[in-house]
Short mmCIF file of C-alpha atoms in Angstrom, two decimals:
data_model
loop_
_atom_site.label_atom_id
_atom_site.label_comp_id
_atom_site.label_asym_id
_atom_site.label_seq_id
_atom_site.Cartn_x
_atom_site.Cartn_y
_atom_site.Cartn_z
CA MET A 1 -17.55 0.31 9.59
CA SER A 2 -14.16 -0.20 11.25
CA PHE A 3 -13.65 0.69 14.88
CA VAL A 4 -10.66 2.10 16.77
CA GLN A 5 -9.95 2.10 20.48
CA LEU A 6 -7.49 4.55 22.06
CA ILE A 7 -5.88 3.50 25.34
CA ASP A 8 -4.25 6.42 27.13
CA CYS A 9 -1.88 5.57 29.97
CA LYS A 10 1.12 6.75 31.96
CA THR A 11 3.88 4.38 32.98
CA THR A 12 7.58 4.41 33.80
CA LYS A 13 7.73 0.70 33.10
CA PHE A 14 7.25 0.65 29.33
CA ASP A 15 9.68 -2.24 28.77
CA ASP A 16 7.54 -4.38 31.07
CA MET A 17 4.42 -3.12 29.29
CA ASN A 18 5.92 -4.03 25.93
CA ARG A 19 6.69 -7.57 27.09
CA LEU A 20 3.13 -7.81 28.39
CA MET A 21 1.77 -6.89 24.95
CA ASP A 22 3.98 -9.56 23.37
CA THR A 23 2.48 -12.07 25.81
CA TRP A 24 -1.05 -11.02 24.84
CA VAL A 25 -0.26 -11.38 21.12
CA GLU A 26 1.12 -14.86 21.72
CA GLN A 27 -1.71 -16.04 23.96
CA THR A 28 -4.53 -14.77 21.71
CA LYS A 29 -3.34 -16.31 18.43
CA GLY A 30 -6.34 -17.47 16.41
CA LYS A 31 -8.77 -15.82 18.82
CA ARG A 32 -8.17 -12.08 18.83
CA THR A 33 -10.17 -9.85 16.50
CA ALA A 34 -7.80 -6.84 16.55
CA THR A 35 -6.28 -6.19 13.12
CA HIS A 36 -3.79 -3.39 13.78
CA ASN A 37 -1.96 -2.10 16.86
CA ILE A 38 0.16 1.02 17.27
CA ILE A 39 1.75 2.46 20.42
CA GLY A 40 2.98 6.04 20.47
CA LYS A 41 5.07 7.89 23.06
CA ASP A 42 4.42 11.54 23.91
CA ARG A 43 7.44 13.64 22.92
CA SER A 44 6.81 16.07 25.77
CA ASP A 45 6.24 13.38 28.44
CA ALA A 46 8.27 10.18 28.25
CA SER A 47 5.88 8.39 30.62
CA HIS A 48 2.79 9.12 28.50
CA TYR A 49 1.76 6.47 25.95
CA ILE A 50 -1.23 6.07 23.68
CA GLU A 51 -2.11 2.70 22.19
CA ILE A 52 -4.28 2.61 19.06
CA VAL A 53 -6.03 -0.69 18.36
CA GLU A 54 -8.07 -1.23 15.19
CA PHE A 55 -10.92 -3.70 14.73
CA PRO A 56 -13.25 -4.54 11.83
CA SER A 57 -16.23 -3.32 13.91
CA TYR A 58 -17.37 -2.44 17.44
CA GLU A 59 -18.92 -5.90 17.78
CA GLU A 60 -15.59 -7.56 16.94
CA ALA A 61 -13.85 -5.31 19.48
CA MET A 62 -16.25 -6.49 22.17
CA LYS A 63 -15.45 -10.11 21.32
CA ASN A 64 -11.80 -9.28 21.75
CA SER A 65 -12.43 -7.60 25.12
CA ASN A 66 -14.31 -10.65 26.36
CA LEU A 67 -11.40 -13.01 25.78
CA PRO A 68 -10.07 -14.35 29.13
CA GLU A 69 -6.53 -13.56 27.99
CA THR A 70 -7.45 -9.93 27.28
CA ASP A 71 -8.99 -9.48 30.72
CA ARG A 72 -6.00 -11.05 32.44
CA ILE A 73 -3.48 -8.95 30.51
CA PHE A 74 -5.51 -5.82 31.18
CA GLN A 75 -5.31 -6.35 34.93
CA GLU A 76 -1.54 -6.74 34.69
CA MET A 77 -1.32 -3.63 32.50
CA VAL A 78 -3.21 -1.55 35.08
CA ALA A 79 -0.69 -2.66 37.70
CA LEU A 80 2.14 -1.29 35.54
CA CYS A 81 0.46 2.09 35.00
CA ASP A 82 1.03 5.12 37.24
CA GLU A 83 -2.71 5.79 37.12
CA MET A 84 -5.84 4.18 35.71
CA PRO A 85 -5.69 4.20 31.88
CA THR A 86 -8.52 5.84 29.94
CA PHE A 87 -10.31 4.41 26.91
CA THR A 88 -11.83 6.21 23.94
CA ASP A 89 -14.02 4.26 21.50
CA LEU A 90 -14.13 5.62 17.96
CA ASP A 91 -16.16 4.63 14.92
CA VAL A 92 -14.00 5.36 11.87
CA VAL A 93 -15.81 7.84 9.61
CA ARG A 94 -12.94 8.49 7.20
CA ASP A 95 -9.93 6.33 6.38
CA GLU A 96 -7.81 7.59 3.51
CA GLN A 97 -4.36 6.23 2.78
CA LEU A 98 -2.86 9.09 0.81
CA ASN A 99 -0.06 7.14 -0.89
CA LYS A 100 -2.61 4.68 -2.29
CA ALA A 101 -4.61 7.57 -3.72
CA THR A 102 -1.47 9.00 -5.34
CA ALA A 103 -0.59 5.62 -6.86
CA ARG A 104 -4.10 5.41 -8.34
CA ARG A 105 -3.54 8.72 -10.11
CA PHE A 106 -0.83 7.16 -12.27
CA TYR A 107 -3.22 4.59 -13.73
CA GLU A 108 -6.44 6.58 -13.75
CA GLU A 109 -5.26 10.06 -14.68
CA ILE A 110 -1.89 9.76 -16.39
CA VAL A 111 -2.59 6.64 -18.46
CA ASN A 112 -6.38 6.28 -18.75
CA GLN A 113 -7.05 10.01 -19.12
CA ARG A 114 -3.78 10.71 -21.00
CA ARG A 115 -2.87 13.51 -18.57
CA LEU A 116 0.91 13.37 -18.78
CA ASP A 117 1.16 16.72 -16.96
CA VAL A 118 0.24 14.90 -13.73
CA ILE A 119 3.63 13.14 -13.88
CA ASP A 120 5.28 16.36 -12.66
CA GLU A 121 2.91 16.42 -9.67
CA ILE A 122 3.31 12.91 -8.32
CA PHE A 123 6.77 11.65 -9.33
CA ALA A 124 10.02 12.58 -7.59
CA SER A 125 12.67 14.25 -9.73
CA ASP A 126 15.10 11.36 -9.07
CA TYR A 127 12.53 8.60 -9.67
CA ARG A 128 13.98 5.20 -10.61
CA ASP A 129 12.04 2.51 -12.48
CA HIS A 130 12.69 -1.24 -12.50
CA ASP A 131 10.92 -3.12 -15.29
CA PRO A 132 12.03 -6.52 -16.67
CA ALA A 133 10.67 -5.38 -20.04
CA ASN A 134 13.54 -2.85 -20.26
CA GLU A 135 17.22 -3.68 -20.62
CA GLN A 136 18.11 -1.13 -17.96
CA ASP A 137 16.36 1.03 -15.38
CA TYR A 138 15.31 4.50 -16.37
CA ARG A 139 15.46 7.52 -14.10
CA GLY A 140 13.82 10.88 -13.58
CA ILE A 141 10.59 12.52 -14.64
CA ALA A 142 11.76 12.74 -18.27
CA GLY A 143 12.13 8.95 -18.27
CA VAL A 144 8.61 8.46 -16.91
CA LYS A 145 7.19 10.75 -19.60
CA GLU A 146 9.09 9.05 -22.40
CA GLU A 147 8.17 5.52 -21.32
CA THR A 148 4.53 6.36 -20.64
CA SER A 149 4.15 8.22 -23.94
CA MET A 150 5.56 5.26 -25.85
CA TYR A 151 2.96 2.86 -24.46
CA VAL A 152 0.09 5.35 -24.61
CA ASP A 153 0.81 6.23 -28.26
CA ALA A 154 1.27 2.61 -29.33
CA PHE A 155 -1.52 0.91 -27.39
CA GLY A 156 -3.92 3.40 -25.80
CA PRO A 157 -3.93 1.22 -22.66
CA ARG A 158 -6.71 1.31 -20.09
CA PHE A 159 -5.99 0.11 -16.57
CA THR A 160 -8.47 -1.35 -14.12
CA ILE A 161 -7.24 -1.51 -10.54
CA GLN A 162 -8.16 -4.81 -8.90
CA ASN A 163 -6.62 -4.23 -5.48
CA GLN A 164 -4.11 -2.14 -3.57
CA LEU A 165 -2.00 -2.93 -0.52
CA ALA A 166 -0.06 -0.34 1.46
CA GLU A 167 2.57 -0.73 4.14
CA GLY A 168 4.94 1.98 5.27
CA ASP A 169 6.31 3.86 2.26
CA PHE A 170 5.24 1.14 -0.21
CA VAL A 171 2.04 0.68 -2.22
CA THR A 172 1.42 -2.39 -4.37
CA THR A 173 -1.28 -2.14 -7.03
CA VAL A 174 -2.73 -5.24 -8.70
CA TRP A 175 -4.14 -4.34 -12.10
CA THR A 176 -5.59 -5.51 -15.41
CA CYS A 177 -4.81 -3.64 -18.62
CA VAL A 178 -6.55 -3.76 -22.00
CA ALA A 179 -4.47 -2.41 -24.89
CA THR A 180 -4.92 -2.20 -28.67
CA HIS A 181 -1.85 -2.01 -30.90
CA THR A 182 -2.76 1.03 -33.02
CA GLY A 183 0.65 2.75 -33.14
CA GLU A 184 4.22 1.74 -33.92
CA PHE A 185 5.93 -0.02 -31.01
CA ARG A 186 9.69 -0.46 -31.03
CA GLY A 187 9.82 -0.66 -34.80
CA ILE A 188 6.77 -2.94 -35.10
CA ARG A 189 3.99 -1.54 -37.28
CA PRO A 190 0.46 -1.46 -35.85
CA THR A 191 -1.43 -4.77 -35.93
CA ASN A 192 -4.72 -3.46 -34.44
CA LYS A 193 -4.68 -6.51 -32.17
CA GLN A 194 -6.14 -6.19 -28.69
CA VAL A 195 -4.47 -7.79 -25.71
CA THR A 196 -5.43 -8.08 -22.05
CA MET A 197 -2.59 -8.22 -19.54
CA THR A 198 -2.37 -8.61 -15.79
CA GLY A 199 0.31 -7.43 -13.44
CA GLN A 200 1.28 -5.68 -10.27
CA THR A 201 3.40 -2.64 -9.55
CA THR A 202 5.02 -1.67 -6.27
CA HIS A 203 5.78 2.00 -5.74
CA ARG A 204 7.99 3.43 -3.01
CA PHE A 205 7.09 6.89 -1.79
CA SER A 206 9.43 9.61 -0.55
CA HIS A 207 8.72 11.52 2.65
CA ASP A 208 7.05 14.33 0.68
CA GLY A 209 4.47 11.90 -0.74
CA LYS A 210 5.91 11.56 -4.25
CA ILE A 211 6.63 8.32 -6.09
CA ALA A 212 10.38 7.72 -5.79
CA GLU A 213 10.82 4.18 -7.15
CA GLY A 214 8.79 1.54 -8.99
CA TRP A 215 8.99 -2.22 -9.57
CA TRP A 216 6.89 -3.76 -12.36
CA ASN A 217 5.80 -7.38 -12.61
CA TRP A 218 3.54 -7.88 -15.61
CA ASP A 219 2.61 -10.15 -18.51
CA HIS A 220 5.08 -8.62 -20.95
CA MET A 221 5.48 -11.81 -23.01
CA THR A 222 1.77 -11.85 -23.88
CA LEU A 223 2.08 -8.34 -25.31
CA LEU A 224 5.13 -9.28 -27.39
CA ARG A 225 3.46 -12.42 -28.76
CA GLU A 226 0.30 -10.55 -29.73
CA VAL A 227 2.14 -7.85 -31.68
CA GLY A 228 4.44 -10.36 -33.36
CA ALA A 229 7.63 -9.29 -31.61
CA VAL A 230 8.38 -12.88 -30.61
CA GLU A 231 7.63 -16.07 -32.48
CA VAL A 232 5.13 -18.49 -30.93
CA LYS A 233 6.42 -22.05 -31.13
CA ARG A 234 3.81 -24.75 -31.67
#
């Protein structure tokens, strides 16, 4: 279970505090156990700051606290605060990255379950897609439906998500796809051949949580070879 520590403090010397945090980051390289750090400023009180520090576990947080560098920096931080900072220790009981969950819906619901109606729910109206398999980008929800229908009808693909990474408005999904060529694909008659492909897709999300842009990087050549669209040279 991951662990989060909230540090609540008041200071009029935030620039000095910020430089102090940079010093701590530099001095604890290779030793610190913190994995994520966020500092927020209170909109109603410019001297009020809350620092959120994430750790893999409470035990790892204690290791971090026991570092000599952490203790030294803490003493300097207290000196910069208008009053003694307060600490709140939290065991994380739910951690849901909503954009990752939305990205999963494309593979698991739209493609695997053939629920094309979900496209209207999760894609932005001005969506833009970048795929080296296409001569030019396509745009809009109609483009998503047309492209998805073509692959679903021709191959009945099934995606397995291997991993997902999220940062800011971007989610990258690493996937494996098994497809069987049972329908016509770009003028090529069905071959009933099965192909397994790997790839990754990065989606950018708009501020309302919808998928606004996508970049595909996948094993397109394997698919073309298997269905006879390109000649294999021996």
